[in-house]
Amino acid sequence: MGQQKTAPENGTRESERRRTILRAAIDVFARKGYHGCRIADVAKEAGVAYGLVYHYFKNKDELLETVFETGWSGFIARARAVAESEGPLVEKVHRIADVAFEAYRVDPRAVKVLILEIARSPAGARINRQTAFVDVIRLSAQMFTRAKEAGELRPDVDPLLASALLFGSIEMGLTAFVVGLADARDTAMLERAKAQIADSFLHGVLLSPAKEEAPQLQDEAPLKREKAAPRARAPKRG
Amino acid sequence: MGQQKTAPENGTRESERRRTILRAAIDVFARKGYHGCRIADVAKEAGVAYGLVYHYFKNKDELLETVFETGWSGFIARARAVAESEGPLVEKVHRIADVAFEAYRVDPRAVKVLILEIARSPAGARINRQTAFVDVIRLSAQMFTRAKEAGELRPDVDPLLASALLFGSIEMGLTAFVVGLADARDTAMLERAKAQIADSFLHGVLLSPAKEEAPQLQDEAPLKREKAAPRARAPKRG
DNA sequence: TGGCTGGCTGATTCTTGAATCAACCAGCCG
DNA sequence: CGGCTGGTTGATTCAAGAATCAGCCAGCCA
């Protein structure tokens, strides 16, 4: 975007302050929502003077926009890498789910903001939001198109829609955690959810008669359990 | 004065004004978003004086809340009816998709507001939003639990998550239209999308070797076509 | 030491838009 | 007819909070 702007990110010291503020913004946005918070809140959270926020960011919008770009660009880059890589579709789908859930594991707040404040919302800002959003869908739609040509997909499946469904599943799966429907504490659960999303998407949820190829069919352990006996440690994606 | 209520909906004449305003609110919200519009916009859209909005609604929040309740209660009632009915899971899933897409067909704007402004957004109001949202998930989770007991579900599928995925798919499918990724004009497309969502959810997207039971496997016609040569009229699922 | 620079401060100003309210205008009843 | 009622009007009031700006202070160079 336009340089000559607000943020001199050349050095490293200055950036530190800037990052502090950005971090605070993410946390506050996650807690109270973009519209529900004041710049003052962000400043306070960052332990910084009100005015300084405006020293580093042109305005409130730019703040959100930056949060968006920071978080989203990382995600989309990884997603693109997967989508454009070689290999069987099954694997790619799993890896995309990996990317999303890993992002959540690393920084749930940021993901929350991305999901709750940015992904939707027709509103205001010039932000690409929708554009960006649409981009991923298109991106993975291409992946599905190629997979279809390779005969990996059922012939009656539309790539674009399949793409929407995959991300819809992932997003809603994450939302379940974000919203507290499922307990986000337990890493094992996240791991299970991730696997299940990919599997369900690929194989469906039905108990179909023939299922020789379905991968991990360990019997279910409930998604939301009491206090989680200290058992399964997540495989840590290795 | 002091009729401690805002809306006297006993008669029918008064209600008409009220409904005009509500309608306008939906349209404006859909166009500019809740936060992006002023009460003045709603009033203008309704062709009504600014103050009148406050005669029928306590405040802006109540306006949104009403939009929400109006739209959502209808949807959830139908969804519940389906979820609690008797019959095979396959059919129920299809019918739930029906309900959602029918709602969209009847009033896309309202659905847009529901999806974009209400389902997410931690924001302000006391509205149940999340609660309500969570309710549907729980509701259908029960449906899946029962289906699982009846042996209709793969044993490794978590009902709660399955529920989230179903609605995630539906929502994202609709979002594709809302956002303009897919062309919402063509009824046939909506019909196809609807069927595909349910099918993908149930059977997965993979071209699995054994597929004797998969229902409608007509080969795909693209979701987004040019001007739609006047050919395939949707089978209307009968 | 003294003056200069630039990150930093936070009270002050300015804007926006929600909410109020006094007056208006039918129709209606006595 | 004249006064009452209740829907309707829109200018006015008011609060919230975004954005500004006049300076402060720490470090640095002369």
Coordinates of C-alpha atoms (C1' of nucleotides) in Angstrom, one line a residue:
Chain A
M1 CA 0.0 0.0 0.0
G2 CA 0.9 3.7 0.1
Q3 CA 4.3 4.3 1.7
Q4 CA 5.1 7.8 3.0
K5 CA 2.5 6.7 5.5
T6 CA 2.3 6.5 9.2
A7 CA 4.7 3.8 10.1
P8 CA 8.4 4.0 9.8
E9 CA 9.2 0.4 10.1
N10 CA 12.8 0.6 9.0
G11 CA 14.5 0.4 12.4
T12 CA 13.8 -2.2 15.0
R13 CA 13.2 -0.3 18.2
E14 CA 10.4 1.7 16.8
S15 CA 8.8 -1.4 15.4
E16 CA 8.8 -2.8 18.8
R17 CA 6.4 -0.2 20.1
R18 CA 4.4 -0.6 17.0
R19 CA 4.1 -4.3 17.5
T20 CA 3.2 -3.8 21.1
I21 CA 0.3 -1.7 19.9
L22 CA -0.7 -4.2 17.2
R23 CA -0.6 -7.0 19.7
A24 CA -2.8 -5.0 22.1
A25 CA -5.2 -4.2 19.3
I26 CA -5.6 -7.9 18.5
D27 CA -6.3 -8.7 22.1
V28 CA -8.8 -5.9 22.6
F29 CA -10.5 -6.6 19.3
A30 CA -10.8 -10.2 20.3
R31 CA -12.2 -9.3 23.6
K32 CA -14.7 -6.6 22.8
G33 CA -14.9 -6.5 19.0
Y34 CA -13.8 -3.8 16.7
H35 CA -16.8 -1.6 17.1
G36 CA -17.1 -2.3 20.8
C37 CA -13.7 -0.9 21.8
R38 CA -12.1 2.6 21.9
I39 CA -8.7 3.5 20.8
A40 CA -8.2 4.4 24.4
D41 CA -8.7 0.7 25.3
V42 CA -6.0 -0.3 22.9
A43 CA -3.7 2.3 24.2
K44 CA -4.3 1.2 27.8
E45 CA -3.9 -2.4 26.9
A46 CA -0.6 -1.6 25.3
G47 CA 0.5 0.5 28.2
V48 CA 1.0 3.4 25.9
A49 CA -0.2 7.0 25.5
Y50 CA -3.4 7.5 23.6
G51 CA -1.7 9.7 21.0
L52 CA 1.0 7.2 20.2
V53 CA -1.5 4.9 18.6
Y54 CA -2.0 7.7 16.1
H55 CA 1.6 8.1 15.6
Y56 CA 1.9 4.6 14.3
F57 CA -1.4 4.2 12.6
K58 CA -3.3 6.7 10.6
N59 CA -6.6 5.8 12.2
K60 CA -8.7 3.1 13.7
D61 CA -9.4 1.5 10.4
E62 CA -5.8 1.2 9.5
L63 CA -5.3 -0.5 12.7
L64 CA -7.8 -3.2 11.9
E65 CA -6.5 -3.4 8.3
T66 CA -3.0 -4.0 9.6
V67 CA -4.2 -6.7 11.9
F68 CA -6.0 -8.2 9.0
E69 CA -3.1 -8.1 6.6
T70 CA -0.6 -9.5 9.1
G71 CA -2.7 -12.4 10.0
W72 CA -4.3 -13.2 6.7
S73 CA -1.2 -12.9 4.5
G74 CA 0.5 -15.5 6.6
F75 CA -2.4 -17.9 6.3
I76 CA -3.0 -17.4 2.6
A77 CA 0.6 -17.9 1.8
R78 CA 0.7 -21.3 3.6
A79 CA -2.6 -22.3 2.1
R80 CA -1.4 -21.4 -1.4
A81 CA 1.7 -23.4 -0.9
V82 CA -0.3 -26.4 -0.1
A83 CA -2.9 -25.9 -2.8
E84 CA -0.2 -25.5 -5.4
S85 CA 2.0 -28.4 -4.3
E86 CA 2.0 -31.8 -5.9
G87 CA 0.4 -34.8 -4.3
P88 CA -2.9 -36.5 -3.7
L89 CA -5.9 -34.4 -2.9
V90 CA -6.5 -36.3 0.3
E91 CA -3.2 -35.1 1.7
K92 CA -3.6 -31.6 0.6
V93 CA -7.0 -31.3 2.3
H94 CA -5.5 -32.5 5.5
R95 CA -2.6 -30.1 5.2
I96 CA -4.9 -27.2 4.7
A97 CA -6.8 -28.1 7.8
D98 CA -3.4 -28.3 9.5
V99 CA -2.6 -24.8 8.5
A100 CA -5.8 -23.4 9.8
F101 CA -5.7 -25.2 13.1
E102 CA -2.0 -24.5 13.6
A103 CA -2.7 -20.8 13.2
Y104 CA -5.4 -21.1 15.8
R105 CA -3.1 -23.0 18.1
V106 CA -0.4 -20.4 17.8
D107 CA -2.6 -17.4 18.2
P108 CA -6.3 -18.0 18.9
R109 CA -7.0 -14.4 19.6
A110 CA -5.8 -13.3 16.2
V111 CA -7.8 -16.1 14.5
K112 CA -10.8 -15.0 16.4
V113 CA -10.5 -11.5 15.2
L114 CA -10.0 -12.7 11.7
I115 CA -13.1 -14.9 11.8
L116 CA -15.4 -12.7 13.8
E117 CA -14.5 -9.2 12.7
I118 CA -13.0 -9.5 9.3
A119 CA -14.0 -12.5 7.2
R120 CA -17.6 -11.2 7.2
S121 CA -18.8 -7.7 7.5
P122 CA -19.7 -5.9 4.3
A123 CA -19.1 -2.7 6.2
G124 CA -16.8 0.2 5.9
A125 CA -13.2 0.1 5.2
R126 CA -11.6 -0.4 1.8
I127 CA -10.1 -3.6 3.1
N128 CA -10.1 -6.4 0.7
R129 CA -11.7 -8.7 3.2
Q130 CA -14.2 -10.1 0.7
T131 CA -11.7 -10.0 -2.0
A132 CA -9.1 -11.7 0.1
F133 CA -11.7 -14.1 1.3
V134 CA -12.8 -14.8 -2.2
D135 CA -9.2 -15.3 -3.2
V136 CA -8.7 -18.3 -1.0
I137 CA -11.9 -19.9 -2.2
R138 CA -10.8 -19.4 -5.8
L139 CA -7.3 -20.6 -5.0
S140 CA -8.5 -23.9 -3.6
A141 CA -11.2 -24.1 -6.2
Q142 CA -8.3 -24.5 -8.7
M143 CA -6.9 -27.2 -6.6
F144 CA -10.1 -29.0 -6.8
T145 CA -10.4 -28.5 -10.5
R146 CA -7.1 -30.1 -11.0
A147 CA -8.0 -32.9 -8.6
K148 CA -11.1 -33.5 -10.6
E149 CA -9.3 -33.7 -13.9
A150 CA -7.0 -36.3 -12.2
G151 CA -10.1 -38.2 -11.3
E152 CA -9.8 -37.8 -7.6
L153 CA -13.2 -36.1 -7.2
R154 CA -16.7 -37.4 -7.7
P155 CA -17.8 -36.1 -11.1
D156 CA -20.8 -34.4 -9.8
V157 CA -18.9 -32.2 -7.4
D158 CA -18.4 -28.5 -8.4
P159 CA -14.9 -27.3 -7.5
L160 CA -16.0 -23.9 -6.5
L161 CA -18.6 -25.2 -4.2
A162 CA -16.4 -27.9 -2.8
S163 CA -13.9 -25.2 -2.0
A164 CA -16.5 -23.2 -0.2
L165 CA -17.6 -26.2 1.7
L166 CA -14.1 -27.1 2.8
F167 CA -13.5 -23.6 4.2
G168 CA -16.9 -23.4 5.6
S169 CA -16.3 -26.6 7.5
I170 CA -13.0 -25.4 8.8
E171 CA -14.2 -22.0 9.7
M172 CA -17.2 -23.4 11.5
G173 CA -15.1 -25.9 13.2
L174 CA -12.9 -23.2 14.5
T175 CA -15.8 -21.1 15.4
A176 CA -17.1 -23.8 17.6
F177 CA -13.9 -23.3 19.6
V178 CA -13.8 -19.6 19.3
V179 CA -17.3 -19.4 20.6
G180 CA -16.7 -21.8 23.4
L181 CA -18.9 -24.6 22.1
A182 CA -16.0 -26.9 22.3
D183 CA -13.2 -26.6 24.8
A184 CA -10.2 -25.1 23.1
R185 CA -7.8 -25.9 26.0
D186 CA -7.1 -29.4 25.1
T187 CA -4.7 -29.8 22.2
A188 CA -5.8 -33.3 21.6
M189 CA -9.3 -32.1 20.9
L190 CA -8.1 -29.6 18.4
E191 CA -6.2 -32.4 16.8
R192 CA -9.2 -34.6 16.7
A193 CA -11.4 -31.9 15.3
K194 CA -8.9 -31.1 12.6
A195 CA -8.7 -34.7 11.5
Q196 CA -12.4 -35.1 11.5
I197 CA -13.1 -32.1 9.5
A198 CA -10.8 -33.3 6.7
D199 CA -12.1 -36.8 6.9
S200 CA -15.8 -35.8 6.9
F201 CA -15.2 -33.6 4.0
L202 CA -13.4 -36.3 2.1
H203 CA -15.4 -39.3 3.0
G204 CA -18.7 -38.0 4.3
V205 CA -20.2 -38.7 7.6
L206 CA -22.3 -41.7 6.7
L207 CA -21.4 -45.2 7.7
S208 CA -21.3 -46.4 4.1
P209 CA -21.0 -50.1 3.5
A210 CA -17.7 -50.1 1.6
K211 CA -15.0 -48.1 3.3
E212 CA -11.8 -50.0 2.7
E213 CA -9.7 -46.8 2.2
A214 CA -10.9 -44.7 5.0
P215 CA -7.8 -43.8 7.0
Q216 CA -8.0 -43.4 10.8
L217 CA -11.0 -45.0 12.2
Q218 CA -10.3 -45.1 15.8
D219 CA -13.6 -45.0 17.7
E220 CA -14.6 -41.6 18.9
A221 CA -13.8 -40.0 22.1
P222 CA -16.2 -37.1 23.0
L223 CA -15.2 -33.6 21.8
K224 CA -16.1 -32.0 25.1
R225 CA -15.1 -34.0 28.1
E226 CA -15.0 -33.1 31.7
K227 CA -11.5 -32.3 32.8
A228 CA -9.6 -34.4 30.3
A229 CA -7.7 -37.1 32.0
P230 CA -4.0 -36.6 31.2
R231 CA -3.9 -39.1 28.4
A232 CA -3.5 -38.5 24.8
R233 CA -0.8 -36.0 24.0
A234 CA -1.2 -34.6 20.5
P235 CA 1.1 -36.1 17.9
K236 CA 2.5 -32.6 17.2
R237 CA 2.2 -32.9 13.5
G238 CA 5.4 -34.8 12.7
Chain B
M1 CA -47.3 8.3 26.9
G2 CA -45.3 6.0 29.0
Q3 CA -46.7 2.8 27.4
Q4 CA -43.5 1.1 28.7
K5 CA -43.6 -0.8 25.4
T6 CA -42.4 0.4 22.1
A7 CA -44.5 -1.5 19.7
P8 CA -48.3 -1.7 19.8
E9 CA -48.8 -4.5 17.4
N10 CA -52.4 -5.2 18.2
G11 CA -54.0 -3.5 15.3
T12 CA -53.0 -4.0 11.7
R13 CA -52.7 -0.5 10.4
E14 CA -50.0 0.5 12.9
S15 CA -48.1 -2.7 12.2
E16 CA -47.9 -1.7 8.6
R17 CA -45.7 1.3 9.3
R18 CA -43.7 -0.8 11.6
R19 CA -43.2 -3.4 9.1
T20 CA -42.3 -0.8 6.5
I21 CA -39.5 0.3 8.8
L22 CA -38.4 -3.2 9.6
R23 CA -38.2 -4.0 5.9
A24 CA -36.2 -0.9 5.3
A25 CA -33.9 -1.8 8.1
I26 CA -33.2 -5.2 6.6
D27 CA -32.4 -3.7 3.3
V28 CA -30.2 -1.0 4.7
F29 CA -28.4 -3.4 7.0
A30 CA -27.9 -5.7 4.1
R31 CA -26.5 -2.9 2.0
K32 CA -24.3 -1.0 4.4
G33 CA -24.1 -3.2 7.5
Y34 CA -25.4 -2.5 10.9
H35 CA -22.6 -0.2 12.0
G36 CA -22.2 1.3 8.6
C37 CA -25.7 2.9 8.6
R38 CA -27.5 5.6 10.5
I39 CA -31.0 5.6 11.7
A40 CA -31.5 8.4 9.3
D41 CA -30.7 6.0 6.5
V42 CA -33.4 3.6 7.6
A43 CA -35.9 6.3 8.0
K44 CA -35.2 7.6 4.5
E45 CA -35.3 4.2 3.0
A46 CA -38.7 3.7 4.7
G47 CA -39.8 7.1 3.5
V48 CA -40.6 8.0 7.0
A49 CA -39.6 10.7 9.5
Y50 CA -36.6 10.1 11.6
G51 CA -38.4 10.2 14.9
L52 CA -40.9 7.6 13.9
V53 CA -38.3 4.9 14.0
Y54 CA -38.0 5.6 17.6
H55 CA -41.7 5.5 18.1
Y56 CA -41.7 1.9 17.0
F57 CA -38.4 0.8 18.3
K58 CA -36.7 1.6 21.5
N59 CA -33.3 2.1 19.9
K60 CA -31.1 0.9 17.1
D61 CA -30.2 -2.2 18.9
E62 CA -33.8 -3.2 19.3
L63 CA -34.2 -2.8 15.6
L64 CA -31.5 -5.2 14.9
E65 CA -32.7 -7.5 17.5
T66 CA -36.1 -7.6 15.9
V67 CA -34.7 -8.3 12.5
F68 CA -32.9 -11.1 14.1
E69 CA -35.8 -12.6 15.9
T70 CA -38.1 -12.3 13.0
G71 CA -35.8 -14.1 10.6
W72 CA -34.2 -16.5 13.0
S73 CA -37.2 -17.8 14.8
G74 CA -38.7 -18.8 11.5
F75 CA -35.6 -20.7 10.5
I76 CA -35.0 -22.4 13.7
A77 CA -38.5 -23.5 14.0
R78 CA -38.4 -25.2 10.7
A79 CA -35.0 -26.6 11.3
R80 CA -36.1 -28.0 14.6
A81 CA -39.2 -29.6 13.0
V82 CA -36.9 -31.4 10.6
A83 CA -34.3 -32.4 13.2
E84 CA -36.9 -33.9 15.5
S85 CA -38.9 -35.7 12.9
E86 CA -38.7 -39.3 12.2
G87 CA -36.9 -40.7 9.2
P88 CA -33.4 -41.5 7.9
L89 CA -30.6 -39.1 8.5
V90 CA -29.9 -38.7 4.8
E91 CA -33.3 -37.3 4.3
K92 CA -33.2 -35.0 7.2
V93 CA -29.9 -33.5 6.1
H94 CA -31.3 -32.8 2.7
R95 CA -34.4 -31.2 4.3
I96 CA -32.3 -28.9 6.5
A97 CA -30.4 -27.7 3.5
D98 CA -33.8 -27.2 1.9
V99 CA -34.9 -25.0 4.7
A100 CA -31.8 -22.8 4.6
F101 CA -31.9 -22.3 0.8
E102 CA -35.6 -21.7 0.7
A103 CA -35.1 -19.0 3.2
Y104 CA -32.5 -17.5 1.0
R105 CA -34.7 -17.8 -2.1
V106 CA -37.6 -16.0 -0.3
D107 CA -35.5 -13.2 1.2
P108 CA -31.9 -13.1 0.3
R109 CA -31.4 -9.7 2.0
A110 CA -32.7 -11.0 5.3
V111 CA -30.4 -14.0 5.1
K112 CA -27.5 -11.8 4.3
V113 CA -28.1 -9.7 7.4
L114 CA -28.5 -12.8 9.5
I115 CA -25.3 -14.3 8.2
L116 CA -23.2 -11.2 8.0
E117 CA -24.3 -9.2 11.0
I118 CA -25.7 -11.5 13.5
A119 CA -24.4 -15.0 13.4
R120 CA -20.9 -13.6 14.2
S121 CA -20.1 -10.4 15.9
P122 CA -19.5 -10.4 19.6
A123 CA -20.6 -6.8 19.5
G124 CA -23.0 -4.9 21.6
A125 CA -26.4 -6.0 22.4
R126 CA -27.7 -8.5 24.8
I127 CA -29.1 -10.4 21.9
N128 CA -28.8 -14.1 22.1
R129 CA -27.1 -14.3 18.8
Q130 CA -24.4 -16.7 19.9
T131 CA -26.8 -18.4 22.1
A132 CA -29.3 -18.8 19.4
F133 CA -26.6 -19.8 17.0
V134 CA -25.2 -22.3 19.4
D135 CA -28.8 -23.6 19.9
V136 CA -29.1 -24.7 16.3
I137 CA -25.8 -26.5 16.5
R138 CA -26.9 -28.2 19.7
L139 CA -30.2 -29.0 18.2
S140 CA -28.8 -30.8 15.2
A141 CA -26.1 -32.3 17.3
Q142 CA -28.9 -34.2 19.1
M143 CA -30.1 -35.3 15.7
F144 CA -26.7 -36.7 14.9
T145 CA -26.4 -38.4 18.3
R146 CA -29.6 -40.2 17.6
A147 CA -28.5 -41.1 14.1
K148 CA -25.3 -42.4 15.5
E149 CA -27.1 -44.6 18.0
A150 CA -29.1 -45.9 15.1
G151 CA -25.9 -46.8 13.3
E152 CA -26.3 -44.3 10.5
L153 CA -23.1 -42.4 11.3
R154 CA -19.5 -43.5 11.0
P155 CA -18.4 -44.3 14.6
D156 CA -15.5 -41.9 14.6
V157 CA -17.7 -38.9 13.9
D158 CA -18.4 -36.5 16.7
P159 CA -22.0 -35.4 16.6
L160 CA -21.3 -31.9 17.8
L161 CA -18.6 -31.4 15.3
A162 CA -20.7 -33.0 12.5
S163 CA -23.4 -30.5 13.3
A164 CA -20.9 -27.6 13.1
L165 CA -19.7 -28.9 9.8
L166 CA -23.1 -29.2 8.3
F167 CA -24.1 -25.7 9.2
G168 CA -20.7 -24.4 8.3
S169 CA -21.1 -25.9 4.9
I170 CA -24.5 -24.5 4.4
E171 CA -23.5 -21.1 5.6
M172 CA -20.5 -20.9 3.5
G173 CA -22.4 -22.2 0.5
L174 CA -24.9 -19.4 1.0
T175 CA -22.1 -17.0 1.6
A176 CA -20.7 -17.8 -1.8
F177 CA -24.0 -16.4 -3.2
V178 CA -24.3 -13.6 -0.7
V179 CA -20.8 -12.4 -1.6
G180 CA -21.4 -12.8 -5.3
L181 CA -18.9 -15.6 -5.8
A182 CA -21.7 -17.6 -7.4
D183 CA -24.6 -16.2 -9.3
A184 CA -27.7 -16.1 -7.2
R185 CA -30.0 -15.3 -10.1
D186 CA -30.3 -18.8 -11.4
T187 CA -32.6 -20.9 -9.4
A188 CA -31.2 -24.0 -10.9
M189 CA -27.9 -23.2 -9.5
L190 CA -29.2 -22.7 -6.0
E191 CA -30.9 -26.1 -6.4
R192 CA -27.7 -27.7 -7.5
A193 CA -25.7 -26.1 -4.7
K194 CA -28.2 -27.2 -2.1
A195 CA -28.1 -30.8 -3.3
Q196 CA -24.4 -30.8 -3.5
I197 CA -23.9 -29.5 0.0
A198 CA -26.0 -32.2 1.5
D199 CA -24.4 -34.9 -0.7
S200 CA -20.9 -33.8 0.0
F201 CA -21.6 -33.7 3.6
L202 CA -23.1 -37.2 3.6
H203 CA -20.8 -39.0 1.2
G204 CA -17.8 -36.9 1.0
V205 CA -16.3 -35.5 -2.2
L206 CA -13.9 -38.2 -3.0
L207 CA -14.5 -40.5 -5.9
S208 CA -14.5 -43.6 -3.7
P209 CA -14.4 -47.0 -5.3
A210 CA -17.6 -48.4 -4.0
K211 CA -20.5 -46.0 -4.3
E212 CA -23.6 -48.1 -4.9
E213 CA -25.8 -46.1 -2.8
A214 CA -24.9 -42.6 -3.8
P215 CA -28.1 -41.0 -5.0
Q216 CA -28.1 -38.5 -7.8
L217 CA -24.9 -38.7 -9.8
Q218 CA -25.7 -36.7 -12.9
D219 CA -22.6 -35.2 -14.2
E220 CA -21.8 -31.7 -13.2
A221 CA -22.8 -28.6 -14.9
P222 CA -20.7 -25.6 -13.9
L223 CA -22.0 -23.5 -11.0
K224 CA -21.2 -20.3 -12.6
R225 CA -22.0 -20.2 -16.2
E226 CA -22.1 -17.4 -18.7
K227 CA -25.6 -16.4 -19.4
A228 CA -27.1 -19.8 -18.9
A229 CA -28.3 -21.3 -22.1
P230 CA -31.9 -22.1 -21.5
R231 CA -31.3 -25.8 -21.0
A232 CA -31.3 -27.7 -17.8
R233 CA -34.2 -26.8 -15.6
A234 CA -33.6 -28.1 -12.2
P235 CA -35.0 -31.5 -11.5
K236 CA -36.9 -30.0 -8.5
R237 CA -35.9 -33.1 -6.5
G238 CA -39.0 -35.2 -7.1
Chain C
dT1 C1' 26.3 23.2 28.9
dG2 C1' 22.8 24.4 25.9
dG3 C1' 20.2 23.7 22.0
dC4 C1' 18.2 20.4 18.8
dT5 C1' 15.6 16.2 17.4
dG6 C1' 12.0 13.0 17.5
dG7 C1' 9.5 9.5 20.0
dC8 C1' 6.0 10.3 23.1
dT9 C1' 2.2 12.4 26.1
dG10 C1' -2.8 13.3 27.1
dA11 C1' -6.0 17.3 27.5
dT12 C1' -8.6 19.6 24.0
dT13 C1' -11.3 19.9 19.9
dC14 C1' -14.4 18.3 16.5
dT15 C1' -17.6 15.0 14.4
dT16 C1' -20.8 11.9 14.2
dG17 C1' -24.9 10.2 15.0
dA18 C1' -28.2 8.3 18.7
dA19 C1' -32.0 9.8 21.2
dT20 C1' -35.3 13.5 22.7
dC21 C1' -39.2 16.5 22.5
dA22 C1' -42.2 20.1 21.5
dA23 C1' -45.2 21.0 18.1
dC24 C1' -48.2 19.3 14.2
dC25 C1' -52.0 17.1 12.0
dA26 C1' -55.5 14.1 11.1
dG27 C1' -59.6 11.8 12.6
dC28 C1' -63.1 11.3 16.1
dC29 C1' -66.3 12.0 19.8
dG30 C1' -69.3 14.9 22.6
Chain D
dC1 C1' -67.7 23.1 16.4
dG2 C1' -64.0 22.5 19.7
dG3 C1' -61.3 19.8 22.2
dC4 C1' -59.0 15.3 22.7
dT5 C1' -56.0 11.4 21.1
dG6 C1' -52.4 9.3 19.0
dG7 C1' -49.6 8.7 15.0
dT8 C1' -46.1 11.7 12.9
dT9 C1' -42.5 15.2 12.2
dG10 C1' -37.7 16.9 12.2
dA11 C1' -34.8 20.4 14.6
dT12 C1' -32.4 20.3 18.8
dT13 C1' -29.8 18.2 22.4
dC14 C1' -26.2 15.4 24.1
dA15 C1' -22.7 11.8 24.6
dA16 C1' -19.2 9.2 22.8
dG17 C1' -15.2 8.8 21.1
dA18 C1' -12.0 9.7 16.9
dA19 C1' -8.5 12.7 15.8
dT20 C1' -5.5 16.7 16.8
dC21 C1' -1.8 19.4 18.7
dA22 C1' 0.9 22.0 21.7
dG23 C1' 4.2 20.7 24.1
dC24 C1' 7.3 17.4 27.2
dC25 C1' 11.6 14.8 27.9
dA26 C1' 15.6 11.8 26.9
dG27 C1' 19.3 11.3 24.3
dC28 C1' 22.8 13.4 21.4
dC29 C1' 25.8 16.5 19.2
dA30 C1' 28.5 20.8 19.3

